[in-house]
Every structure is written in C-alpha cells, then in structure tokens.
JSON list of C-alpha atoms in Angstrom, two decimals:
[
{"chain": "A", "resi": 18, "resn": "UNK", "atom": "CA", "xyz": [-0.19, 0.06, -0.19]},
{"chain": "A", "resi": 19, "resn": "UNK", "atom": "CA", "xyz": [0.71, 3.60, -0.46]},
{"chain": "A", "resi": 20, "resn": "UNK", "atom": "CA", "xyz": [1.57, 5.77, 2.18]},
{"chain": "A", "resi": 21, "resn": "UNK", "atom": "CA", "xyz": [-1.19, 8.48, 2.77]},
{"chain": "A", "resi": 22, "resn": "UNK", "atom": "CA", "xyz": [0.24, 12.72, 2.63]},
{"chain": "A", "resi": 23, "resn": "UNK", "atom": "CA", "xyz": [-0.09, 11.96, 6.23]},
{"chain": "A", "resi": 24, "resn": "UNK", "atom": "CA", "xyz": [2.11, 9.31, 6.30]},
{"chain": "A", "resi": 25, "resn": "UNK", "atom": "CA", "xyz": [0.17, 6.52, 7.57]},
{"chain": "A", "resi": 26, "resn": "UNK", "atom": "CA", "xyz": [-0.56, 3.20, 5.68]},
{"chain": "A", "resi": 27, "resn": "UNK", "atom": "CA", "xyz": [-3.67, 2.77, 4.19]},
{"chain": "A", "resi": 28, "resn": "UNK", "atom": "CA", "xyz": [-5.39, -0.80, 5.45]},
{"chain": "A", "resi": 29, "resn": "UNK", "atom": "CA", "xyz": [-6.88, -2.29, 2.70]},
{"chain": "A", "resi": 30, "resn": "UNK", "atom": "CA", "xyz": [-8.74, -4.64, 4.61]},
{"chain": "A", "resi": 31, "resn": "UNK", "atom": "CA", "xyz": [-11.01, -1.68, 5.90]},
{"chain": "A", "resi": 32, "resn": "UNK", "atom": "CA", "xyz": [-13.85, -1.53, 3.89]},
{"chain": "A", "resi": 33, "resn": "UNK", "atom": "CA", "xyz": [-15.71, 1.62, 3.34]},
{"chain": "A", "resi": 34, "resn": "UNK", "atom": "CA", "xyz": [-19.25, 2.07, 2.48]},
{"chain": "A", "resi": 35, "resn": "UNK", "atom": "CA", "xyz": [-19.56, 4.44, -0.58]},
{"chain": "A", "resi": 36, "resn": "UNK", "atom": "CA", "xyz": [-21.96, 7.70, 0.56]},
{"chain": "A", "resi": 37, "resn": "UNK", "atom": "CA", "xyz": [-24.78, 8.44, -1.88]},
{"chain": "A", "resi": 38, "resn": "UNK", "atom": "CA", "xyz": [-26.04, 11.97, -1.70]},
{"chain": "A", "resi": 39, "resn": "UNK", "atom": "CA", "xyz": [-29.54, 12.21, -3.32]},
{"chain": "A", "resi": 40, "resn": "UNK", "atom": "CA", "xyz": [-30.42, 16.03, -4.08]},
{"chain": "A", "resi": 41, "resn": "UNK", "atom": "CA", "xyz": [-33.03, 17.70, -6.80]},
{"chain": "A", "resi": 42, "resn": "UNK", "atom": "CA", "xyz": [-35.91, 19.80, -6.59]},
{"chain": "A", "resi": 43, "resn": "UNK", "atom": "CA", "xyz": [-39.16, 19.30, -5.09]},
{"chain": "A", "resi": 44, "resn": "UNK", "atom": "CA", "xyz": [-41.44, 16.76, -6.28]},
{"chain": "A", "resi": 45, "resn": "UNK", "atom": "CA", "xyz": [-38.27, 15.00, -8.20]},
{"chain": "A", "resi": 46, "resn": "UNK", "atom": "CA", "xyz": [-38.58, 11.47, -6.85]},
{"chain": "A", "resi": 47, "resn": "UNK", "atom": "CA", "xyz": [-35.86, 11.38, -4.69]},
{"chain": "A", "resi": 48, "resn": "UNK", "atom": "CA", "xyz": [-37.50, 9.94, -1.88]},
{"chain": "A", "resi": 49, "resn": "UNK", "atom": "CA", "xyz": [-39.42, 7.34, -4.20]},
{"chain": "A", "resi": 50, "resn": "UNK", "atom": "CA", "xyz": [-35.94, 6.60, -6.11]},
{"chain": "A", "resi": 51, "resn": "UNK", "atom": "CA", "xyz": [-34.88, 6.39, -1.56]},
{"chain": "A", "resi": 52, "resn": "UNK", "atom": "CA", "xyz": [-37.64, 3.52, -1.74]},
{"chain": "A", "resi": 53, "resn": "UNK", "atom": "CA", "xyz": [-36.54, 1.60, -4.64]},
{"chain": "A", "resi": 54, "resn": "UNK", "atom": "CA", "xyz": [-32.91, 1.30, -4.21]},
{"chain": "A", "resi": 55, "resn": "UNK", "atom": "CA", "xyz": [-33.81, 0.22, -0.26]},
{"chain": "A", "resi": 56, "resn": "UNK", "atom": "CA", "xyz": [-35.48, -2.44, -1.63]},
{"chain": "A", "resi": 57, "resn": "UNK", "atom": "CA", "xyz": [-33.21, -3.21, -4.19]},
{"chain": "A", "resi": 58, "resn": "UNK", "atom": "CA", "xyz": [-30.24, -3.21, -1.92]},
{"chain": "A", "resi": 59, "resn": "UNK", "atom": "CA", "xyz": [-32.73, -5.98, 0.40]},
{"chain": "A", "resi": 60, "resn": "UNK", "atom": "CA", "xyz": [-33.58, -8.29, -2.57]},
{"chain": "A", "resi": 61, "resn": "UNK", "atom": "CA", "xyz": [-29.81, -8.51, -2.80]},
{"chain": "A", "resi": 62, "resn": "UNK", "atom": "CA", "xyz": [-28.79, -8.58, 0.56]},
{"chain": "A", "resi": 63, "resn": "UNK", "atom": "CA", "xyz": [-26.80, -5.79, -0.10]},
{"chain": "A", "resi": 64, "resn": "UNK", "atom": "CA", "xyz": [-26.24, -3.70, 3.69]},
{"chain": "A", "resi": 65, "resn": "UNK", "atom": "CA", "xyz": [-27.72, -0.32, 3.18]},
{"chain": "A", "resi": 66, "resn": "UNK", "atom": "CA", "xyz": [-28.49, 2.71, 5.67]},
{"chain": "A", "resi": 67, "resn": "UNK", "atom": "CA", "xyz": [-30.08, 5.31, 4.77]},
{"chain": "A", "resi": 68, "resn": "UNK", "atom": "CA", "xyz": [-30.61, 9.31, 6.14]},
{"chain": "A", "resi": 69, "resn": "UNK", "atom": "CA", "xyz": [-33.27, 11.43, 6.15]},
{"chain": "A", "resi": 70, "resn": "UNK", "atom": "CA", "xyz": [-32.64, 15.38, 5.96]},
{"chain": "A", "resi": 71, "resn": "UNK", "atom": "CA", "xyz": [-35.82, 16.51, 5.09]},
{"chain": "A", "resi": 72, "resn": "UNK", "atom": "CA", "xyz": [-37.46, 17.44, 8.44]},
{"chain": "A", "resi": 73, "resn": "UNK", "atom": "CA", "xyz": [-40.47, 18.98, 6.38]},
{"chain": "A", "resi": 74, "resn": "UNK", "atom": "CA", "xyz": [-41.44, 15.49, 5.19]},
{"chain": "A", "resi": 75, "resn": "UNK", "atom": "CA", "xyz": [-44.37, 14.07, 6.23]},
{"chain": "A", "resi": 76, "resn": "UNK", "atom": "CA", "xyz": [-44.50, 10.06, 4.40]},
{"chain": "A", "resi": 77, "resn": "UNK", "atom": "CA", "xyz": [-41.51, 8.50, 3.55]},
{"chain": "A", "resi": 78, "resn": "UNK", "atom": "CA", "xyz": [-42.43, 5.09, 1.94]},
{"chain": "A", "resi": 79, "resn": "UNK", "atom": "CA", "xyz": [-39.18, 3.69, 3.88]},
{"chain": "A", "resi": 80, "resn": "UNK", "atom": "CA", "xyz": [-37.44, 3.69, 7.28]},
{"chain": "A", "resi": 81, "resn": "UNK", "atom": "CA", "xyz": [-34.35, 5.20, 7.34]},
{"chain": "A", "resi": 82, "resn": "UNK", "atom": "CA", "xyz": [-31.85, 4.65, 9.88]},
{"chain": "A", "resi": 83, "resn": "UNK", "atom": "CA", "xyz": [-31.57, 7.83, 10.81]},
{"chain": "A", "resi": 84, "resn": "UNK", "atom": "CA", "xyz": [-34.16, 10.54, 10.78]},
{"chain": "A", "resi": 85, "resn": "UNK", "atom": "CA", "xyz": [-33.69, 14.40, 11.14]},
{"chain": "A", "resi": 86, "resn": "UNK", "atom": "CA", "xyz": [-36.97, 14.11, 12.17]},
{"chain": "A", "resi": 87, "resn": "UNK", "atom": "CA", "xyz": [-36.60, 12.62, 15.51]},
{"chain": "A", "resi": 88, "resn": "UNK", "atom": "CA", "xyz": [-33.82, 14.77, 16.20]},
{"chain": "A", "resi": 89, "resn": "UNK", "atom": "CA", "xyz": [-35.62, 18.72, 15.06]},
{"chain": "A", "resi": 90, "resn": "UNK", "atom": "CA", "xyz": [-38.94, 19.72, 14.85]},
{"chain": "A", "resi": 91, "resn": "UNK", "atom": "CA", "xyz": [-39.20, 21.14, 11.82]},
{"chain": "A", "resi": 92, "resn": "UNK", "atom": "CA", "xyz": [-42.37, 22.93, 13.02]},
{"chain": "A", "resi": 93, "resn": "UNK", "atom": "CA", "xyz": [-41.43, 23.78, 16.22]},
{"chain": "A", "resi": 94, "resn": "UNK", "atom": "CA", "xyz": [-38.25, 25.61, 14.83]},
{"chain": "A", "resi": 95, "resn": "UNK", "atom": "CA", "xyz": [-40.65, 27.53, 12.46]},
{"chain": "A", "resi": 96, "resn": "UNK", "atom": "CA", "xyz": [-42.87, 28.76, 15.50]},
{"chain": "A", "resi": 97, "resn": "UNK", "atom": "CA", "xyz": [-40.05, 29.44, 17.51]},
{"chain": "A", "resi": 98, "resn": "UNK", "atom": "CA", "xyz": [-37.96, 31.64, 15.33]},
{"chain": "A", "resi": 99, "resn": "UNK", "atom": "CA", "xyz": [-40.97, 32.65, 13.24]},
{"chain": "A", "resi": 100, "resn": "UNK", "atom": "CA", "xyz": [-39.75, 31.14, 10.19]},
{"chain": "A", "resi": 101, "resn": "UNK", "atom": "CA", "xyz": [-41.57, 30.21, 6.54]},
{"chain": "A", "resi": 102, "resn": "UNK", "atom": "CA", "xyz": [-41.32, 27.01, 5.44]},
{"chain": "A", "resi": 103, "resn": "UNK", "atom": "CA", "xyz": [-37.71, 27.61, 3.78]},
{"chain": "A", "resi": 104, "resn": "UNK", "atom": "CA", "xyz": [-36.76, 28.90, 6.45]},
{"chain": "A", "resi": 105, "resn": "UNK", "atom": "CA", "xyz": [-37.30, 26.43, 8.66]},
{"chain": "A", "resi": 106, "resn": "UNK", "atom": "CA", "xyz": [-35.84, 23.77, 6.96]},
{"chain": "A", "resi": 107, "resn": "UNK", "atom": "CA", "xyz": [-32.66, 25.81, 6.48]},
{"chain": "A", "resi": 108, "resn": "UNK", "atom": "CA", "xyz": [-32.46, 26.43, 10.12]},
{"chain": "A", "resi": 109, "resn": "UNK", "atom": "CA", "xyz": [-33.38, 22.47, 11.13]},
{"chain": "A", "resi": 110, "resn": "UNK", "atom": "CA", "xyz": [-30.33, 21.37, 8.80]},
{"chain": "A", "resi": 111, "resn": "UNK", "atom": "CA", "xyz": [-28.37, 23.56, 10.54]},
{"chain": "A", "resi": 112, "resn": "UNK", "atom": "CA", "xyz": [-29.73, 22.30, 13.93]},
{"chain": "A", "resi": 113, "resn": "UNK", "atom": "CA", "xyz": [-28.83, 19.22, 12.85]},
{"chain": "A", "resi": 114, "resn": "UNK", "atom": "CA", "xyz": [-25.41, 20.02, 11.14]},
{"chain": "A", "resi": 115, "resn": "UNK", "atom": "CA", "xyz": [-24.42, 21.25, 14.58]},
{"chain": "A", "resi": 116, "resn": "UNK", "atom": "CA", "xyz": [-24.29, 17.14, 15.68]},
{"chain": "A", "resi": 117, "resn": "UNK", "atom": "CA", "xyz": [-23.28, 15.98, 12.29]},
{"chain": "A", "resi": 118, "resn": "UNK", "atom": "CA", "xyz": [-20.17, 14.34, 14.61]},
{"chain": "A", "resi": 119, "resn": "UNK", "atom": "CA", "xyz": [-22.47, 12.23, 15.94]},
{"chain": "A", "resi": 120, "resn": "UNK", "atom": "CA", "xyz": [-24.54, 10.44, 12.95]},
{"chain": "A", "resi": 121, "resn": "UNK", "atom": "CA", "xyz": [-20.15, 10.50, 11.75]},
{"chain": "A", "resi": 122, "resn": "UNK", "atom": "CA", "xyz": [-19.90, 8.07, 14.86]},
{"chain": "A", "resi": 123, "resn": "UNK", "atom": "CA", "xyz": [-22.54, 5.75, 13.87]},
{"chain": "A", "resi": 124, "resn": "UNK", "atom": "CA", "xyz": [-21.53, 5.68, 10.68]},
{"chain": "A", "resi": 125, "resn": "UNK", "atom": "CA", "xyz": [-17.69, 4.76, 11.40]},
{"chain": "A", "resi": 126, "resn": "UNK", "atom": "CA", "xyz": [-18.85, 2.14, 13.86]},
{"chain": "A", "resi": 127, "resn": "UNK", "atom": "CA", "xyz": [-20.96, -0.04, 11.21]},
{"chain": "A", "resi": 128, "resn": "UNK", "atom": "CA", "xyz": [-18.90, 1.10, 8.66]},
{"chain": "A", "resi": 129, "resn": "UNK", "atom": "CA", "xyz": [-17.08, -2.91, 8.18]},
{"chain": "A", "resi": 130, "resn": "UNK", "atom": "CA", "xyz": [-20.71, -4.06, 7.88]},
{"chain": "A", "resi": 131, "resn": "UNK", "atom": "CA", "xyz": [-22.47, -1.26, 5.04]},
{"chain": "A", "resi": 132, "resn": "UNK", "atom": "CA", "xyz": [-21.86, -1.32, 1.46]},
{"chain": "A", "resi": 133, "resn": "UNK", "atom": "CA", "xyz": [-23.75, 1.74, 0.73]},
{"chain": "A", "resi": 134, "resn": "UNK", "atom": "CA", "xyz": [-25.29, 4.85, 2.93]},
{"chain": "A", "resi": 135, "resn": "UNK", "atom": "CA", "xyz": [-27.87, 7.25, 0.92]},
{"chain": "A", "resi": 136, "resn": "UNK", "atom": "CA", "xyz": [-28.49, 10.58, 1.89]},
{"chain": "A", "resi": 137, "resn": "UNK", "atom": "CA", "xyz": [-32.17, 11.55, 0.98]},
{"chain": "A", "resi": 138, "resn": "UNK", "atom": "CA", "xyz": [-31.98, 15.33, 0.74]},
{"chain": "A", "resi": 139, "resn": "UNK", "atom": "CA", "xyz": [-34.95, 17.95, 1.22]},
{"chain": "A", "resi": 140, "resn": "UNK", "atom": "CA", "xyz": [-36.82, 19.22, -1.86]},
{"chain": "A", "resi": 141, "resn": "UNK", "atom": "CA", "xyz": [-35.54, 23.19, -1.62]},
{"chain": "A", "resi": 142, "resn": "UNK", "atom": "CA", "xyz": [-32.88, 21.73, -2.72]},
{"chain": "A", "resi": 143, "resn": "UNK", "atom": "CA", "xyz": [-31.05, 25.76, -2.52]},
{"chain": "A", "resi": 144, "resn": "UNK", "atom": "CA", "xyz": [-31.16, 24.77, 1.51]},
{"chain": "A", "resi": 145, "resn": "UNK", "atom": "CA", "xyz": [-29.18, 22.09, 1.39]},
{"chain": "A", "resi": 146, "resn": "UNK", "atom": "CA", "xyz": [-26.50, 22.86, -1.75]},
{"chain": "A", "resi": 147, "resn": "UNK", "atom": "CA", "xyz": [-26.27, 26.72, -1.16]},
{"chain": "A", "resi": 148, "resn": "UNK", "atom": "CA", "xyz": [-26.32, 26.28, 2.71]},
{"chain": "A", "resi": 149, "resn": "UNK", "atom": "CA", "xyz": [-23.39, 26.21, 5.21]},
{"chain": "A", "resi": 150, "resn": "UNK", "atom": "CA", "xyz": [-24.97, 23.07, 6.82]},
{"chain": "A", "resi": 151, "resn": "UNK", "atom": "CA", "xyz": [-25.56, 21.31, 3.77]},
{"chain": "A", "resi": 152, "resn": "UNK", "atom": "CA", "xyz": [-21.57, 21.85, 3.17]},
{"chain": "A", "resi": 153, "resn": "UNK", "atom": "CA", "xyz": [-20.85, 21.38, 6.55]},
{"chain": "A", "resi": 154, "resn": "UNK", "atom": "CA", "xyz": [-22.79, 17.53, 6.43]},
{"chain": "A", "resi": 155, "resn": "UNK", "atom": "CA", "xyz": [-21.64, 16.94, 2.50]},
{"chain": "A", "resi": 156, "resn": "UNK", "atom": "CA", "xyz": [-17.77, 17.85, 3.68]},
{"chain": "A", "resi": 157, "resn": "UNK", "atom": "CA", "xyz": [-17.87, 16.20, 6.52]},
{"chain": "A", "resi": 158, "resn": "UNK", "atom": "CA", "xyz": [-19.54, 13.09, 4.91]},
{"chain": "A", "resi": 159, "resn": "UNK", "atom": "CA", "xyz": [-17.04, 13.22, 2.13]},
{"chain": "A", "resi": 160, "resn": "UNK", "atom": "CA", "xyz": [-13.97, 13.50, 3.74]},
{"chain": "A", "resi": 161, "resn": "UNK", "atom": "CA", "xyz": [-14.40, 10.06, 5.69]},
{"chain": "A", "resi": 162, "resn": "UNK", "atom": "CA", "xyz": [-16.27, 7.85, 3.19]},
{"chain": "A", "resi": 163, "resn": "UNK", "atom": "CA", "xyz": [-16.21, 8.13, -1.19]},
{"chain": "A", "resi": 164, "resn": "UNK", "atom": "CA", "xyz": [-19.37, 10.22, -2.14]},
{"chain": "A", "resi": 165, "resn": "UNK", "atom": "CA", "xyz": [-21.12, 10.73, -5.39]},
{"chain": "A", "resi": 166, "resn": "UNK", "atom": "CA", "xyz": [-24.04, 12.95, -5.60]},
{"chain": "A", "resi": 167, "resn": "UNK", "atom": "CA", "xyz": [-26.84, 11.92, -7.77]},
{"chain": "A", "resi": 168, "resn": "UNK", "atom": "CA", "xyz": [-29.10, 14.28, -9.08]},
{"chain": "A", "resi": 169, "resn": "UNK", "atom": "CA", "xyz": [-32.93, 13.35, -9.26]},
{"chain": "A", "resi": 170, "resn": "UNK", "atom": "CA", "xyz": [-34.51, 14.94, -12.20]},
{"chain": "A", "resi": 171, "resn": "UNK", "atom": "CA", "xyz": [-38.19, 14.79, -12.86]},
{"chain": "A", "resi": 172, "resn": "UNK", "atom": "CA", "xyz": [-37.76, 14.34, -17.43]},
{"chain": "A", "resi": 173, "resn": "UNK", "atom": "CA", "xyz": [-41.77, 14.47, -17.74]},
{"chain": "A", "resi": 174, "resn": "UNK", "atom": "CA", "xyz": [-41.90, 17.99, -16.00]},
{"chain": "A", "resi": 175, "resn": "UNK", "atom": "CA", "xyz": [-38.49, 19.29, -17.83]},
{"chain": "A", "resi": 176, "resn": "UNK", "atom": "CA", "xyz": [-39.89, 19.15, -21.40]},
{"chain": "A", "resi": 177, "resn": "UNK", "atom": "CA", "xyz": [-40.89, 23.06, -21.01]},
{"chain": "A", "resi": 178, "resn": "UNK", "atom": "CA", "xyz": [-37.66, 24.71, -22.07]},
{"chain": "A", "resi": 179, "resn": "UNK", "atom": "CA", "xyz": [-37.58, 27.15, -18.75]},
{"chain": "A", "resi": 180, "resn": "UNK", "atom": "CA", "xyz": [-37.94, 23.69, -16.14]},
{"chain": "A", "resi": 181, "resn": "UNK", "atom": "CA", "xyz": [-35.31, 22.11, -18.12]},
{"chain": "A", "resi": 182, "resn": "UNK", "atom": "CA", "xyz": [-32.89, 25.77, -17.68]},
{"chain": "A", "resi": 183, "resn": "UNK", "atom": "CA", "xyz": [-33.97, 25.87, -13.27]},
{"chain": "A", "resi": 184, "resn": "UNK", "atom": "CA", "xyz": [-33.04, 22.06, -13.15]},
{"chain": "A", "resi": 185, "resn": "UNK", "atom": "CA", "xyz": [-29.69, 23.07, -15.24]},
{"chain": "A", "resi": 186, "resn": "UNK", "atom": "CA", "xyz": [-28.97, 25.82, -12.73]}
]
C-alpha cells in the first residue's frame, strides 16, 4: 500500500461503504427513488444505511436509519423563530448539522458492515446545496467515505425549456 499524505498506511482490509447524496427539486422523485433503492438493496442482500435530511417530509415509504425529524421538530423551529417553510427547513438543517459528528460516529462504527449509505435531502434544493449546513454535512461525510451525488430530475416535467433550465442551474 502507498502511504497517505500524513505518513500513515491505509488498511486495505478496512472496507468503507459508498455514500450517495440524493439531491433534486421538490417533487422530482428523490424519496421514491430512495424507496426503490432500499428495496433493491434488500433483494440483493446488500447492507444499506439511509439518512433522511428532510425535516418537512410528511410521509416516507421507507424507514430511514437516521431521521432528522427525530432530532429537530420543523414546525416548532418555524414557530419558535418566526420562520416560513424554507427558513424552517434551513434552520432545522443548521441545528442538525451541529450534531452531525454524532451521525459520523454511528456510520464509522457500522462501516465494516455496510455496503452503501444514502442521504435523502430536502426538496428545496437551494436549502441544502447553497447553505452552510449542506456544505458541512457534505464535506464531513465526503472526508471519511467515498461519496457521490445523484441529481434526480423529473424528466416529464422538464420538457418545457424553462423547467429544464431551472433544473440545470
């Protein structure tokens, strides 16, 4: 094995799960895709770990392993800080990001037993992609695990040029 920049030698026996962060506009099908991925993993006897980062989602067709809604009450955040829906989601993510080291601890303890980790993000894409909390979560997880981002797009709704361009921005 080739030594790392810090001089340590990586342990090839230590397996790390691949992380996939699902992003996309509201209604694009992220949660539905996550449900199908979860079913496929079970069918193939692969070990997946799912993290829900959408504090405002009302229904989930699967049970995430970690759910932001168990830590942060989105409606209470809106009420307490006098925020609208996007501000409530952003503030909830910010509060959750302050505890993301605990999430990383859970993942590190389980990494040898996992094949994949999936993050289902809020439909208000700008809240995750352009916020400090989105950056903190993404960089924290990518620094410890091989990570990719899957951009989910609702193709039937994107036939109109303006919708297509909105998706591409």
